[in-house]
Coordinates of C-alpha atoms in Angstrom, one line a residue:
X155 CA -21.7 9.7 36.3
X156 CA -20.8 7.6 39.4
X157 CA -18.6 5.3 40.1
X158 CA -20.8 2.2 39.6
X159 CA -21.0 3.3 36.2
X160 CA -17.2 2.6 35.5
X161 CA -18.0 -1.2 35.0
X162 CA -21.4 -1.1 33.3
X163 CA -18.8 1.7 30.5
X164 CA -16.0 -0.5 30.4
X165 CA -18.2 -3.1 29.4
X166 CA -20.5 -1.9 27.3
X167 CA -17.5 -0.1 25.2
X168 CA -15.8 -3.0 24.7
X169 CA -18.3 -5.1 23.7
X170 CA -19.3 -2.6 21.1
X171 CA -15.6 -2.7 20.1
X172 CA -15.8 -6.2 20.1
X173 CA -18.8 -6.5 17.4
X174 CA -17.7 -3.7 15.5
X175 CA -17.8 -4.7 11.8
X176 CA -16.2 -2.1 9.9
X177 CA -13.1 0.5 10.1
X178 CA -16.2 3.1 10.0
X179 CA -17.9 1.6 12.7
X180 CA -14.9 1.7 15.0
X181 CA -14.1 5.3 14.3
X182 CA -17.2 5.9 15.5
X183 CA -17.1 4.2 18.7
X184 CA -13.8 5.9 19.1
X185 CA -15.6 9.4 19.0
X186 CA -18.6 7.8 21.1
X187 CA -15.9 7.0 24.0
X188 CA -12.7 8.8 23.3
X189 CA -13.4 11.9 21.2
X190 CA -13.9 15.5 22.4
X191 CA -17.2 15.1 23.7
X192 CA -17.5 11.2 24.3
X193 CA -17.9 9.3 27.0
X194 CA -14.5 8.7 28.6
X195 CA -13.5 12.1 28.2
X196 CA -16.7 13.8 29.9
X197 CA -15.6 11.2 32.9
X198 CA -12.5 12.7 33.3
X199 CA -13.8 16.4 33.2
X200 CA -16.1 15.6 36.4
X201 CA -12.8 15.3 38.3
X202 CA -12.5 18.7 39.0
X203 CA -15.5 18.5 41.1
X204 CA -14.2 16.2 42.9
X205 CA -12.7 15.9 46.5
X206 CA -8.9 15.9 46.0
X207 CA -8.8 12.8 48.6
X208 CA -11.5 11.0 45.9
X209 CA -10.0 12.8 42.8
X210 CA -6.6 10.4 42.8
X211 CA -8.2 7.3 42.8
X212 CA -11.4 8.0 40.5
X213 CA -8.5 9.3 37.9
X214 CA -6.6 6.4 38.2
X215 CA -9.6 4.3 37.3
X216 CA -11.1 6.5 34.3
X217 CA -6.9 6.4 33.1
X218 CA -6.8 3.0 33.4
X219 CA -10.6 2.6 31.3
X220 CA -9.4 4.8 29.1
X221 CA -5.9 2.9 28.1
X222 CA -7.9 -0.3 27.8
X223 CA -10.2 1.5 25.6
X224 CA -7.5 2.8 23.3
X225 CA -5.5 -0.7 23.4
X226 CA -8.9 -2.5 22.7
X227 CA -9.7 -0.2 19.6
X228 CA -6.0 -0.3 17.9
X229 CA -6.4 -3.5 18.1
X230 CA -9.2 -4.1 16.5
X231 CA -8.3 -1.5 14.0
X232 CA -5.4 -3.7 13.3
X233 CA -7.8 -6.8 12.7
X234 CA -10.6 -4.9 10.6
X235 CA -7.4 -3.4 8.5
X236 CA -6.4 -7.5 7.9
X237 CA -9.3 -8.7 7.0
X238 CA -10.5 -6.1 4.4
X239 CA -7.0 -6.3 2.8
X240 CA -7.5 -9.8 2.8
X241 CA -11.0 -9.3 1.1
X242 CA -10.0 -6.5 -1.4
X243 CA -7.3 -8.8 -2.2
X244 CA -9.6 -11.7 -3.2
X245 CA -11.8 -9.6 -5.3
X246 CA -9.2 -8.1 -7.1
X247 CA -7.1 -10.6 -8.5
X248 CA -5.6 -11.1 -12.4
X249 CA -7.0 -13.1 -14.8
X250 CA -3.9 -14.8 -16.1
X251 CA -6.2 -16.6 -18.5
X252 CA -6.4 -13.3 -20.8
X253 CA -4.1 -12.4 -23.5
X254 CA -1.4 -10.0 -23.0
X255 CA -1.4 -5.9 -23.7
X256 CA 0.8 -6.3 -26.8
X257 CA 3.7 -3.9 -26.5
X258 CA 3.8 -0.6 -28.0
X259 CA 5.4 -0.6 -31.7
X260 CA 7.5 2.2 -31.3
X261 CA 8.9 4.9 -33.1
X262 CA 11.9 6.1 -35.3
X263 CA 14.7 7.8 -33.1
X264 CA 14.6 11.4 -34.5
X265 CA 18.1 11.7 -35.5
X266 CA 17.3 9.0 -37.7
X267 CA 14.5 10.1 -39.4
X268 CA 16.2 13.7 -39.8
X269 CA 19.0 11.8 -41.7
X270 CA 16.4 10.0 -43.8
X271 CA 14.9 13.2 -44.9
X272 CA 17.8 14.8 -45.6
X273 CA 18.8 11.7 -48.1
X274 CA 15.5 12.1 -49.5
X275 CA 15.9 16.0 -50.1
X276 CA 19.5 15.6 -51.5
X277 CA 18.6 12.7 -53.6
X278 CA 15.9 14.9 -55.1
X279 CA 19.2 16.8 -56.1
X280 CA 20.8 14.3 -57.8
X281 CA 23.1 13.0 -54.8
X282 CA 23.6 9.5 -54.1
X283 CA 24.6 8.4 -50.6
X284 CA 27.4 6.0 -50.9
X285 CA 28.9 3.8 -47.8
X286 CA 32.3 2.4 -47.4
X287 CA 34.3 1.0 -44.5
X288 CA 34.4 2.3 -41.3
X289 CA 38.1 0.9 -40.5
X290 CA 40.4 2.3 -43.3
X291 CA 44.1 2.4 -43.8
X292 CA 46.4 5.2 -43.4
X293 CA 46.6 5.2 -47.0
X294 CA 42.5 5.1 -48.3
X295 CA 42.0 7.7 -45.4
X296 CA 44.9 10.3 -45.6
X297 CA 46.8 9.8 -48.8
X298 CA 44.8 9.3 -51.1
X299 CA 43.0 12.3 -50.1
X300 CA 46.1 14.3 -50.2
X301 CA 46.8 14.9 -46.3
X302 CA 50.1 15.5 -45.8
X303 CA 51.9 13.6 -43.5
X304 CA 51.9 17.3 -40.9
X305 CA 48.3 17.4 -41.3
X306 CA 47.1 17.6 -37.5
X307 CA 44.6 14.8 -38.4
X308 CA 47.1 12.7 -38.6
X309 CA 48.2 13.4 -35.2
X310 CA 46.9 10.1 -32.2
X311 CA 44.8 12.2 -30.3
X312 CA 42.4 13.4 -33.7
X313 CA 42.0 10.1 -35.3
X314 CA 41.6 6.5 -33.5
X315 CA 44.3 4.0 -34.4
X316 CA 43.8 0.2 -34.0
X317 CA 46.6 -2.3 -33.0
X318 CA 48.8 -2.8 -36.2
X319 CA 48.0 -5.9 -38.4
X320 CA 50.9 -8.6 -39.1
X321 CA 51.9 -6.2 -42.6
X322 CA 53.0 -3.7 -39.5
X323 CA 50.2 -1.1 -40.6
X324 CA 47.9 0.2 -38.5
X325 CA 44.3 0.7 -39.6
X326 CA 42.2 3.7 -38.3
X327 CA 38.7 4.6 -37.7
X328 CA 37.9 6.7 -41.2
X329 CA 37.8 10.4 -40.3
X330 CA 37.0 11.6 -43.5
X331 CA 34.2 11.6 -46.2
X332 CA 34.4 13.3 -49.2

């Protein structure tokens, strides 16, 4: 190549840039110009047949080709990358005029349906499940049961005691079941 082919490169590359229409296309004419065998870079393997007094100036030039290039394709890439967002965007929008996925009904925790099987086995027995309070006092939780007063489930850090009521007892989580 010669150097009156510099201008008649730069310009037919970035007119080509210009009217590219697609991200393909430009990858292409990045190859064409810029890749391992294009255009630019054949240009700039031809300087080591150059003079060294020539080979400066003619590098300078095919650099400076070569940066407008690369500046004229990102940004095109940059454009070509807006406007088929913009398009894939259009295409692909909701229909907020259709009815709603209903939610999933869900399922019953496992624990609780262990704990219903059970009942249902041990009522097959004869038992009866039978449910009381869950705040007791100390009487209806310990005494009654015959817990002494030593018992260590008596003691504050085994069983949960509430603030005491105007009476001046204080009622517990129940901590037993019989």
């Amino acid at each position: 190549m010669h150097l009156m082919s510099l201008p008649a490169l730069q310009k037919s590359s970035l007119d080509a840039i210009t009217s590219a229409t697609s991200s393909a296309a430009l990858e292409e004419l990045r190859v064409k110009y810029l890749g391992k065998s294009g255009e630019i870079t054949a240009l700039l393997k031809t300087l080591g047949s150059l003079p060294a007094e020539d080979r400066k100036a003619r590098g300078a030039e095919i650099n400076a080709l070569r940066d407008e290039v690369t500046a004229a394709l990102e940004a095109k890439k940059s454009a070509l990358e807006l406007s088929e967002l913009a398009e894939k965007l259009s295409r692909e929008r909701d229909d907020i005029t259709l009815p709603v996925r209903p939610d999933g009904l869900g399922r019953i925790h496992p624990i609780t349906q262990t704990m219903e099987e059970l009942i249902a086995i041990f009522a097959q027995f004869g038992f009866s499940v039978a449910s009381g309070p869950l705040i007791e006092d100390d009487f209806h939780n310990f005494t009654a049961l015959n817990i002494p007063e030593s018992h260590p489930a008596r003691q504050m850090h085994d069983t949960f005691y509430l603030n005491a009521n105007e009476a001046g007892n204080a009622p517990l989580l129940r901590t037993h079941t019989s």
